[in-house]
Tab-separated table of C-alpha atoms (C1' of nucleotides) in Angstrom:
chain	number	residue	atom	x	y	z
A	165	UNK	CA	0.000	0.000	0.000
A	166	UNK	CA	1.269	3.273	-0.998
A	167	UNK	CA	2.382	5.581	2.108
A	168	UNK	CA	-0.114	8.523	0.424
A	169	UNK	CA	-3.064	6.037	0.338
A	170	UNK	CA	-2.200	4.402	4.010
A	171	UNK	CA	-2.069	8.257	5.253
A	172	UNK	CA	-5.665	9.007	3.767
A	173	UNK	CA	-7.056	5.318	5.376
A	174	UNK	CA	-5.683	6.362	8.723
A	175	UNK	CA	-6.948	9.634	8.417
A	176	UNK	CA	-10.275	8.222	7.113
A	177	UNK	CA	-10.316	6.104	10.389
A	178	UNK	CA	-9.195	8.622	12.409
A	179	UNK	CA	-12.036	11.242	11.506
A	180	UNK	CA	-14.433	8.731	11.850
A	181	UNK	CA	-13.329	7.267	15.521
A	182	UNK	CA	-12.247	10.582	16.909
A	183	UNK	CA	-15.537	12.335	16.443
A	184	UNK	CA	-17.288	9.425	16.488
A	185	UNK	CA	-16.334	8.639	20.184
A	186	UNK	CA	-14.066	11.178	21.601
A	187	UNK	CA	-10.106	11.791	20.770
A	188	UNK	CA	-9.344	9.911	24.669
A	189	UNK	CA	-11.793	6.646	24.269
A	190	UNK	CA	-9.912	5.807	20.762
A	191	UNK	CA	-6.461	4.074	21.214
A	192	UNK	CA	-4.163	3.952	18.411
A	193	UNK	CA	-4.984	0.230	17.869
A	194	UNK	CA	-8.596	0.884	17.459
A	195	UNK	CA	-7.039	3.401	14.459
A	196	UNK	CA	-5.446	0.384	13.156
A	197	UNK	CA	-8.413	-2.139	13.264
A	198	UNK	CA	-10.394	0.291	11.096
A	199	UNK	CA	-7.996	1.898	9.216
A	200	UNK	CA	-6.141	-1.570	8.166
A	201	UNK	CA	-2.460	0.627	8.448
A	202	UNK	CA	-0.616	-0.876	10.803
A	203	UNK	CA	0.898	0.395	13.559
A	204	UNK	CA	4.355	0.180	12.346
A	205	UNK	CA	3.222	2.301	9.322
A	206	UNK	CA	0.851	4.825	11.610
A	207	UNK	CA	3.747	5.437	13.856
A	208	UNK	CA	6.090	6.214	10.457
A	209	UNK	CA	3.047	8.487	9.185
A	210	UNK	CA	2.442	10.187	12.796
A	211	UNK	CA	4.928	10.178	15.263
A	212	UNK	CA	2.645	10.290	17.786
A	213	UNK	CA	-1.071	10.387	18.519
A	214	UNK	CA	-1.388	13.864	19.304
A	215	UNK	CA	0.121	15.088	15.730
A	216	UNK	CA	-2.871	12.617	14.401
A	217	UNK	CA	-5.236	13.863	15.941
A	218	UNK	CA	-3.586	17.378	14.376
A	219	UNK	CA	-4.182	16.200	10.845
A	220	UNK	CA	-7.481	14.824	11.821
A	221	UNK	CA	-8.329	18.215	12.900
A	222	UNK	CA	-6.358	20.184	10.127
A	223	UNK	CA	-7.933	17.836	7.186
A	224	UNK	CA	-11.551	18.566	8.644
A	225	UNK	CA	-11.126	22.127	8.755
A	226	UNK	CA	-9.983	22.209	4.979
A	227	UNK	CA	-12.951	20.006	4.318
A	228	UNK	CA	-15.540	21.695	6.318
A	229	UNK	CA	-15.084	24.886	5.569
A	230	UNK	CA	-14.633	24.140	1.694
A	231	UNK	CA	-18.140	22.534	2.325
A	232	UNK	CA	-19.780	25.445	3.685
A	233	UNK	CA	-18.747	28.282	1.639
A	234	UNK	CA	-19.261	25.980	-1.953
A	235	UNK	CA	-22.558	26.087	-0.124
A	236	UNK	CA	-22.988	29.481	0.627
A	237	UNK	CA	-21.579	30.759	-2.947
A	238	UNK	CA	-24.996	29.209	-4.444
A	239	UNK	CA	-27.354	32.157	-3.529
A	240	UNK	CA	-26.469	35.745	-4.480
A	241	UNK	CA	-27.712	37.963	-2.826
A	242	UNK	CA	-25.213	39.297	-0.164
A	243	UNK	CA	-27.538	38.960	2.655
A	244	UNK	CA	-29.102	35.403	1.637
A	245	UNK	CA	-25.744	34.197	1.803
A	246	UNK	CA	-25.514	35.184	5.422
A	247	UNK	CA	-28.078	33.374	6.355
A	248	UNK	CA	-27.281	30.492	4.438
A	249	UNK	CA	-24.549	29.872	7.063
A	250	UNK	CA	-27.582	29.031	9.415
A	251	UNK	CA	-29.438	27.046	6.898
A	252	UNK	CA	-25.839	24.851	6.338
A	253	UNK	CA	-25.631	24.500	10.043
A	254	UNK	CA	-28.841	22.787	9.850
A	255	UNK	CA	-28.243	20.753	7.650
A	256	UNK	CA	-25.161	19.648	9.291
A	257	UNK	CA	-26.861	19.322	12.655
A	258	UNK	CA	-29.379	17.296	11.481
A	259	UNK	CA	-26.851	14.481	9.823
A	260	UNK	CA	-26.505	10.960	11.188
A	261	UNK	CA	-23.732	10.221	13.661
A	262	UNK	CA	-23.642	14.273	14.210
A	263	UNK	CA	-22.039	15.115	17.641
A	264	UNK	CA	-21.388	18.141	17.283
A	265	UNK	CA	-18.462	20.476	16.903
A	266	UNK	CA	-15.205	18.513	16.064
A	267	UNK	CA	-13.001	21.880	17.239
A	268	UNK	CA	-15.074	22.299	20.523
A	269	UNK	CA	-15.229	18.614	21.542
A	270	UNK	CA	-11.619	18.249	20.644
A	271	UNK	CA	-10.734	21.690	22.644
A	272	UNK	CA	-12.697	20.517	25.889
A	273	UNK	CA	-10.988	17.242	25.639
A	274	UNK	CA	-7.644	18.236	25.326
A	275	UNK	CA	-7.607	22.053	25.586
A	276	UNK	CA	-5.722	22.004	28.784
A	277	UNK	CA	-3.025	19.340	28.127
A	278	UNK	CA	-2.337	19.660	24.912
A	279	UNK	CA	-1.274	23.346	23.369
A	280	UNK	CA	-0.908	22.726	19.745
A	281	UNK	CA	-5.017	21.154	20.029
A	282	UNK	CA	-5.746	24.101	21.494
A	283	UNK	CA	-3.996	26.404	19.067
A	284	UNK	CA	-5.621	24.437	16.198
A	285	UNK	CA	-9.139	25.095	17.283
A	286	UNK	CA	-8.458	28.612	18.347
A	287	UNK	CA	-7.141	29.015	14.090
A	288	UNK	CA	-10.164	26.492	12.896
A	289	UNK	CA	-12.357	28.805	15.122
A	290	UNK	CA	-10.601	32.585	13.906
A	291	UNK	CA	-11.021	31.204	10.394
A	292	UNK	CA	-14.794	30.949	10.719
A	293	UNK	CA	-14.915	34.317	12.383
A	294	UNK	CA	-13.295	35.812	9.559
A	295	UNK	CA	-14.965	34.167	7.210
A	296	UNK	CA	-18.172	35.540	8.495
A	297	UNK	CA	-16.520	38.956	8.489
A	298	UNK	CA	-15.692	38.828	4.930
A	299	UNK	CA	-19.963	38.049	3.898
A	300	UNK	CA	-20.839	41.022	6.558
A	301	UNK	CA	-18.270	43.115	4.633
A	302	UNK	CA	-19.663	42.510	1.254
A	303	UNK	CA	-23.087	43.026	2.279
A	304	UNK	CA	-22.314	46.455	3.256
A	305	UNK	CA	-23.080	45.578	7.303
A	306	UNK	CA	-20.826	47.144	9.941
A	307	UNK	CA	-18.128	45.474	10.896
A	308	UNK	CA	-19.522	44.657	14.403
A	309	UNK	CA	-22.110	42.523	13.535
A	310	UNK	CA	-19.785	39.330	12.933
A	311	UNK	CA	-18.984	39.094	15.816
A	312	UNK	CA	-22.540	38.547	16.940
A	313	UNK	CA	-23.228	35.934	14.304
A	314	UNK	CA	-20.299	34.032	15.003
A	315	UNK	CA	-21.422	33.686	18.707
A	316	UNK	CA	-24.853	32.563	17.504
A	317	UNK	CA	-23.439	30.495	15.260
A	318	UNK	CA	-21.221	28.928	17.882
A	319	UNK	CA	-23.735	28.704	20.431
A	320	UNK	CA	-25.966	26.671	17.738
A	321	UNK	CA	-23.075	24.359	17.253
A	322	UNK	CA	-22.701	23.942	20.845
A	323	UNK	CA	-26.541	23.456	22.030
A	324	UNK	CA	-27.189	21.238	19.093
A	325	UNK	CA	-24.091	18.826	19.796
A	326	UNK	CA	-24.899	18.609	24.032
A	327	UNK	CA	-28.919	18.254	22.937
A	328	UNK	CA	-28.883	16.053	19.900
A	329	UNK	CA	-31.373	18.458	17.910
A	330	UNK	CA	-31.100	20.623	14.792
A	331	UNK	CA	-33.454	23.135	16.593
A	332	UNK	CA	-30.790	25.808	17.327
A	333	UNK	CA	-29.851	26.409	13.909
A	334	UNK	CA	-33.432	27.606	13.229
A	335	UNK	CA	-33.528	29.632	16.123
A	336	UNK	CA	-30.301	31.012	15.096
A	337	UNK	CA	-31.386	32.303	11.651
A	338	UNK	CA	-34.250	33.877	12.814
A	339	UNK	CA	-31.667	35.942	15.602
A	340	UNK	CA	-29.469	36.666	12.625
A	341	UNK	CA	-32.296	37.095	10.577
A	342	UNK	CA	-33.829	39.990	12.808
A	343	UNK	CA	-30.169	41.669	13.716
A	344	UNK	CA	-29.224	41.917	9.493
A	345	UNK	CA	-33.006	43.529	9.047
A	346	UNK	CA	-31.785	46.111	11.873
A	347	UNK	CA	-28.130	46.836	11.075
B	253	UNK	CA	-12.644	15.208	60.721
B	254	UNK	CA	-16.334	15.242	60.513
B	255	UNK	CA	-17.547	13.671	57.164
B	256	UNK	CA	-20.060	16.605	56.319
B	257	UNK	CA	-16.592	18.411	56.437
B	258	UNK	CA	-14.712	15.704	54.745
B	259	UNK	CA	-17.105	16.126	52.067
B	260	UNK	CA	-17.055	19.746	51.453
B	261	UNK	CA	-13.859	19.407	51.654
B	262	UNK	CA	-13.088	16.618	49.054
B	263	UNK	CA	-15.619	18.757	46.563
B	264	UNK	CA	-13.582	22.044	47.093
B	265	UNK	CA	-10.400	19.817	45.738
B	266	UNK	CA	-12.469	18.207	42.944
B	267	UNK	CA	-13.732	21.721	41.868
B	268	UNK	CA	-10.190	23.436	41.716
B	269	UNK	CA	-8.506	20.677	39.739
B	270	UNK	CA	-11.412	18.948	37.814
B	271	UNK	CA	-12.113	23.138	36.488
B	272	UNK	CA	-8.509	24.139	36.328
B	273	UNK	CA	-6.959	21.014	34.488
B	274	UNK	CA	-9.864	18.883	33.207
B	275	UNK	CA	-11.710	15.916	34.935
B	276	UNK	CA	-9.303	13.503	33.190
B	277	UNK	CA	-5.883	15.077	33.940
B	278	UNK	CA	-6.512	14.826	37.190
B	279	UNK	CA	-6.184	11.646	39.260
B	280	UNK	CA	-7.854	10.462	42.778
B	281	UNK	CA	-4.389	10.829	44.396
B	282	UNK	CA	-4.780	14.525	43.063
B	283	UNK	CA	-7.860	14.734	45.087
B	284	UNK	CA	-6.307	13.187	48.015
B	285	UNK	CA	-3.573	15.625	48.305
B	286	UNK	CA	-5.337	18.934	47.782
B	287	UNK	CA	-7.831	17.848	49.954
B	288	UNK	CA	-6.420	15.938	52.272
B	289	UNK	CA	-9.148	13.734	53.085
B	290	UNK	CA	-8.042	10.367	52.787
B	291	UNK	CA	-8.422	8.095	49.776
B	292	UNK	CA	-10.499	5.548	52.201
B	293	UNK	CA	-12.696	8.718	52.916
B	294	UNK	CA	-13.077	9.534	49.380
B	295	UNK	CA	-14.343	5.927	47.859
B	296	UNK	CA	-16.622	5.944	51.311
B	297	UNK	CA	-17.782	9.235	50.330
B	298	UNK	CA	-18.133	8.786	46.568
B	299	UNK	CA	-17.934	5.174	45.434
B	300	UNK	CA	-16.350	5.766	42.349
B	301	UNK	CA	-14.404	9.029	40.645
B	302	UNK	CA	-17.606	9.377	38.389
B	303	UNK	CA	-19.755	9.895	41.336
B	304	UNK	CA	-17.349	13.020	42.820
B	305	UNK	CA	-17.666	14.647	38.914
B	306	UNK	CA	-21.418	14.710	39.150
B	307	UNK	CA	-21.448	16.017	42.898
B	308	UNK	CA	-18.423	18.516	41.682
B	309	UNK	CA	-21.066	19.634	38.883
B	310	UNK	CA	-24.070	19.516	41.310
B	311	UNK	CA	-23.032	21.477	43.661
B	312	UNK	CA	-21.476	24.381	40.797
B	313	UNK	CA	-24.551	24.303	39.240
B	314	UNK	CA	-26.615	25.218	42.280
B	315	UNK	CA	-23.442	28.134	43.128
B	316	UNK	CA	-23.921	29.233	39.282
B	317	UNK	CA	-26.753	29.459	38.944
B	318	UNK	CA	-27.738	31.708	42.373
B	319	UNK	CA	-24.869	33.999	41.549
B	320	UNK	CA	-26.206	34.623	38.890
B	321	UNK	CA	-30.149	34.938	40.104
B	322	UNK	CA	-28.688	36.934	42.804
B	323	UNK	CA	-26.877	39.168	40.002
B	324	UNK	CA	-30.057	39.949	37.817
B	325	UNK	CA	-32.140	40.193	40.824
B	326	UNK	CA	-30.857	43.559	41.823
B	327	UNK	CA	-31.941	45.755	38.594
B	328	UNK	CA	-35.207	46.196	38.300
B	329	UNK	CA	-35.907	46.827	34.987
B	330	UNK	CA	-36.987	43.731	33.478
B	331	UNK	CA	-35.432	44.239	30.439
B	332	UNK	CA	-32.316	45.535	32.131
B	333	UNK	CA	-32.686	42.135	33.930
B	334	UNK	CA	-31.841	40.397	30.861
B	335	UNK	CA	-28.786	42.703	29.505
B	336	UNK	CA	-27.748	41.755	33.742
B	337	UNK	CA	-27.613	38.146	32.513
B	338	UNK	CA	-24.597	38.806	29.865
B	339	UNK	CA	-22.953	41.453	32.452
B	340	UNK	CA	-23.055	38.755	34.528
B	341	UNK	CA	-21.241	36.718	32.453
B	342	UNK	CA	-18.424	39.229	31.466
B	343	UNK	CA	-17.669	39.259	35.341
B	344	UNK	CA	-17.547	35.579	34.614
B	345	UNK	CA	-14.980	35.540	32.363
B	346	UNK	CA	-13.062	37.665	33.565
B	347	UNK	CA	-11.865	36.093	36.928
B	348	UNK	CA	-8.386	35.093	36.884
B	349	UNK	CA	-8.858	31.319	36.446
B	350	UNK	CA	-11.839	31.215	34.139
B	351	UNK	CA	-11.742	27.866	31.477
B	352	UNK	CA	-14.390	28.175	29.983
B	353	UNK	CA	-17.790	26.408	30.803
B	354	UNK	CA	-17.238	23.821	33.447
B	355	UNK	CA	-20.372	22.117	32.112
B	356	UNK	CA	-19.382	22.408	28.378
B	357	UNK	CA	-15.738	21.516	29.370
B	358	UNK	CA	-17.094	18.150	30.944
B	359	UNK	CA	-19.734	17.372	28.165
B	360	UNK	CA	-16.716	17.191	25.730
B	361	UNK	CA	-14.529	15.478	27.427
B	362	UNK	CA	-16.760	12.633	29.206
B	363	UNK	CA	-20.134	13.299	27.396
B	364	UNK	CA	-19.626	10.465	24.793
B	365	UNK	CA	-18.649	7.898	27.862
B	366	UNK	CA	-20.581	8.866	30.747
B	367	UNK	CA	-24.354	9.147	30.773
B	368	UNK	CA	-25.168	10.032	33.701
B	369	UNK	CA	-22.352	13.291	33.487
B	370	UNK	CA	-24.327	14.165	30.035
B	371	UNK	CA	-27.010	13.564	31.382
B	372	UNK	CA	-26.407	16.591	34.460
B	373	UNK	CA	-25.109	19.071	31.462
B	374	UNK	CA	-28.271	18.589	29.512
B	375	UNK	CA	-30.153	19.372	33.176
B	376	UNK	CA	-28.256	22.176	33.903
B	377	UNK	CA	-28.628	23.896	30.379
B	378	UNK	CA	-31.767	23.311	30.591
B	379	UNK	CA	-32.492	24.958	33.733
B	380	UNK	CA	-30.058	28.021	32.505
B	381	UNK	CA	-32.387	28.171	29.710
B	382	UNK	CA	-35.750	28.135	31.049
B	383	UNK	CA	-34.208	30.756	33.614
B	384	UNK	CA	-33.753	33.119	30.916
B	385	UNK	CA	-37.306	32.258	29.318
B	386	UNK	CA	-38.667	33.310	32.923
B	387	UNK	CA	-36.803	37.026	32.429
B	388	UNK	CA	-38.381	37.008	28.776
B	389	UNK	CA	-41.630	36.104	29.913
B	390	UNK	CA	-41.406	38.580	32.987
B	391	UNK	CA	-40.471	41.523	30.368
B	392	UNK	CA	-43.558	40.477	28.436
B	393	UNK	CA	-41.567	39.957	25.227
B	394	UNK	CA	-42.264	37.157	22.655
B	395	UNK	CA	-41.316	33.884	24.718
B	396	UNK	CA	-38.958	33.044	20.859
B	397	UNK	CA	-36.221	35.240	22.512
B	398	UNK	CA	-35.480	33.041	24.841
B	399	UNK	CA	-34.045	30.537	22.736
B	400	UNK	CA	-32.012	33.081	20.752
B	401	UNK	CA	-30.330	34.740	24.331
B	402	UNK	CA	-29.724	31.525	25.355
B	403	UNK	CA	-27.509	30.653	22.042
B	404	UNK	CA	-25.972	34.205	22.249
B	405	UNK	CA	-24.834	33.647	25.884
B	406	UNK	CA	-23.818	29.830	24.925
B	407	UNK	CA	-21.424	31.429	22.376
B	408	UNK	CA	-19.941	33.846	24.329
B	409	UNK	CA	-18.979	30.974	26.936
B	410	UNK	CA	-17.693	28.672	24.435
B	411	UNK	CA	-15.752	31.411	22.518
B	412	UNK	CA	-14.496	33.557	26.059
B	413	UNK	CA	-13.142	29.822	26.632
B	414	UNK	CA	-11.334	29.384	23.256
B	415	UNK	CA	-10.243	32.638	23.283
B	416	UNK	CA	-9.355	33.571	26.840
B	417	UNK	CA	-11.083	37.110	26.665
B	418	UNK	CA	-14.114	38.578	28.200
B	419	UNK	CA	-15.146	40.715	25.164
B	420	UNK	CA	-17.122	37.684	23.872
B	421	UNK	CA	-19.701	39.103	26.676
B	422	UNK	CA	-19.910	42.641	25.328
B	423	UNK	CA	-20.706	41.288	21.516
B	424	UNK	CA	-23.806	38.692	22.798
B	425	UNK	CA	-24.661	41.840	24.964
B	426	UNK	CA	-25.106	43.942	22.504
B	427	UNK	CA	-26.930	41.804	20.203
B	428	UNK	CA	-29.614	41.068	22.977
B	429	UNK	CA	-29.771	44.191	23.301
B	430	UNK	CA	-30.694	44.634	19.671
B	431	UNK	CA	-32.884	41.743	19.284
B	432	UNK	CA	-34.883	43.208	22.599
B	433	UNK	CA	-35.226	46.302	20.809
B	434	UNK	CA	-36.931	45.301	18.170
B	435	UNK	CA	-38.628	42.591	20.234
C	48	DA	C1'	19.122	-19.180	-5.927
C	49	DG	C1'	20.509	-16.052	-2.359
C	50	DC	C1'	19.874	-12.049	0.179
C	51	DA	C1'	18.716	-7.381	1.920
C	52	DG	C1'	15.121	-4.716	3.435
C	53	DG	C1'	10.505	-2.961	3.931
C	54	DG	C1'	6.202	-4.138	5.975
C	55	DG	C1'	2.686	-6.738	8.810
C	56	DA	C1'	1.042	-9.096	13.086
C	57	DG	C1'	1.052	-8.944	17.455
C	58	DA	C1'	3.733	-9.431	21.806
C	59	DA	C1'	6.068	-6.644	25.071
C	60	DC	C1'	7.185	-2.674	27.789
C	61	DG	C1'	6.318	1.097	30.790
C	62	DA	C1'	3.619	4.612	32.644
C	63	DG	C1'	-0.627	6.335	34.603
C	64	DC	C1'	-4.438	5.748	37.321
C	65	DG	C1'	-8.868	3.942	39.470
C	66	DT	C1'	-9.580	1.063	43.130
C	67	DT	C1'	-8.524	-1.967	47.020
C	68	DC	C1'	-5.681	-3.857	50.593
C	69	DT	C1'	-2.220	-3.984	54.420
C	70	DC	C1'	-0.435	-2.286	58.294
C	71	DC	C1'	-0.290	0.613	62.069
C	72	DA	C1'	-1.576	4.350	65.424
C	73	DC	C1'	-4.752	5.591	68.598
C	74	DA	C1'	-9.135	6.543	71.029
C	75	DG	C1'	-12.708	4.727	74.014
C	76	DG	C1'	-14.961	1.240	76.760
C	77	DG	C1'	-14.501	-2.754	80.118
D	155	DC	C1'	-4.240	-2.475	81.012
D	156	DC	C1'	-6.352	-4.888	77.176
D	157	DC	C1'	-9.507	-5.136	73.284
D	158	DT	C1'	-11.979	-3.392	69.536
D	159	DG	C1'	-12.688	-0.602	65.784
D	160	DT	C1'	-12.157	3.594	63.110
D	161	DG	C1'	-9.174	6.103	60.167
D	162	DG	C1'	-4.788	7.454	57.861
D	163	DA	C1'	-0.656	6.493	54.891
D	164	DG	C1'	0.724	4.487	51.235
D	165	DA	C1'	1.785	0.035	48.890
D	166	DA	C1'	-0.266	-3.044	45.738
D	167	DC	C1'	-3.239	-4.679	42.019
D	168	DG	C1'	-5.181	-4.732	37.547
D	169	DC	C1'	-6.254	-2.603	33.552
D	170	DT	C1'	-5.692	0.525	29.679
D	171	DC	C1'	-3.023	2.443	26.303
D	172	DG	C1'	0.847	4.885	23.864
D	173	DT	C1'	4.874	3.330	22.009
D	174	DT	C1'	8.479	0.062	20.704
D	175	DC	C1'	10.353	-4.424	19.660
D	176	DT	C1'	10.565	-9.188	17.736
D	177	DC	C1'	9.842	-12.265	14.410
D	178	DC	C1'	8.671	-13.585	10.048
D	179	DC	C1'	7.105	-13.130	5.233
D	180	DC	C1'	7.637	-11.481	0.825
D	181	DT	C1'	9.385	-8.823	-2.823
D	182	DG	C1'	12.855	-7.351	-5.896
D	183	DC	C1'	17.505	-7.152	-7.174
D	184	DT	C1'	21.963	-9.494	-8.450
DNA sequence: AGCAGGGGAGAACGAGCGTTCTCCACAGGG
DNA sequence: CCCTGTGGAGAACGCTCGTTCTCCCCTGCT
């Protein structure tokens, strides 16, 4: 098997476990069992567990947010795309085997003992942030108001992964929804 | 040592380390020595480590939750009330020590393997949330709202965690105070 | 054919930690 | 003064898991 390929199966696996179960309840052998990459060749491709679970994150924040702006670049009107952050979010929310955010489960699980996780979810999390920024900007909305839809958004993500329902992204819209008619 | 004392005693431990490193980083013995109530006492007190996380969270929840009441309880503006709530919370985040969420924190690192610790997060959103629908309802404004606070002040938690700053408070305060304007 | 080396399977190692056990000091009652 | 039992200190046990090592196969080159 060629390294490339055995790096995408462990990554595969690794996506799926880690957010699947939590980073801590997955041991590197249960990486191997589903990835078929042996531990020999996941120890060559990550040196350790905590620089997989780096790519895990990295490769998922490439993917995601790919995901939701290909989305978002479907309507065109400026503030229709804003809100079709919310309507993504629900979409996402309301997927099987959704647990909500990888960034924030990974940051509460290893936050404190592990400072490159951390500083991963803090860029995952800044990249959003901007990202919102940039749709506020070219809807001709002040500046302020991405901040406030990145904390609804966030708070969506959050209530939606400890509750299980795709409720909050609704709820969210409409908040957005009401502060974009009054900015 | 009395074991009412032993007790209070064990949970002040469990609260400083289980807050300030995460549940999992820190061990029994951890307990034991920044308590120093016994490991004997301990497992007579609380069979098993999972039983001391869900009195640790008990017993913040009921502290949180009355600082807060206490807080909101001395404007009396009801919709000042509600702004209180995420004034409240900047205080919050701004103690030296703040993490982040305790509740959040614990839901993402134990909430995929322990029920019954999911289980208390989901309670004590809950009751944070219907709280806030009580201020809505007391201002006389749509009981919607309610939902859309609660995700604001969710995000600022999860973000002032990320992020380490307090301004998340002053952004969800300031869109409340929007969305009660035009409530 | 012989051989060097990369890779797989899985045992082994070592550390951490939840939990229990051993041993001892000591207080209180006869 | 002895006996009983409660509690503390800390060793011990058992398990998990990250990481490494051993052994062997197989491929490809000479």
């Amino acid at each position: 098997m060629d390294s490339a390929v055995a790096r995408e199966r462990a990554l595969d696996a690794a996506e799926e476990l880690f957010y699947g179960r939590g980073v801590q309840a997955v041991g590197m052998d249960d990486v191997r069992g589903t990835s078929g990459v042996s531990l020999k060749r996941l120890y060559q491709l990550f040196p350790a567990k905590e620089q997989l679970v780096e790519a895990y994150l990295e490769r998922r924040d490439a993917r995601w947010r790919g995901e939701l702006a290909a989305y978002v670049e479907r309507r065109e009107e400026p503030r229709e795309r804003i809100l079709a952050v919310f309507d993504w979010l629900g979409g996402w929310f309301g997927e099987p085997g959704f647990r909500g955010c990888a960034w924030l489960n990974a940051y509460g699980e290893l936050g404190a003992t592990s400072a490159r996780v951390a500083a991963r979810v803090r860029t995952h999390k800044r990249a959003f942030r901007e990202y919102l920024a940039s749709l506020v900007a070219a809807a001709g909305l002040p500046g302020a108001l991405a901040g406030q839809l990145f904390l609804l958004a966030e708070g969506a993500m959050v209530t939606a992964g400890v509750t299980g329902s795709a409720e909050p992204a609704a709820e969210a819209r409409e908040a957005a929804r009401r502060l974009l008619d009054t900015g």
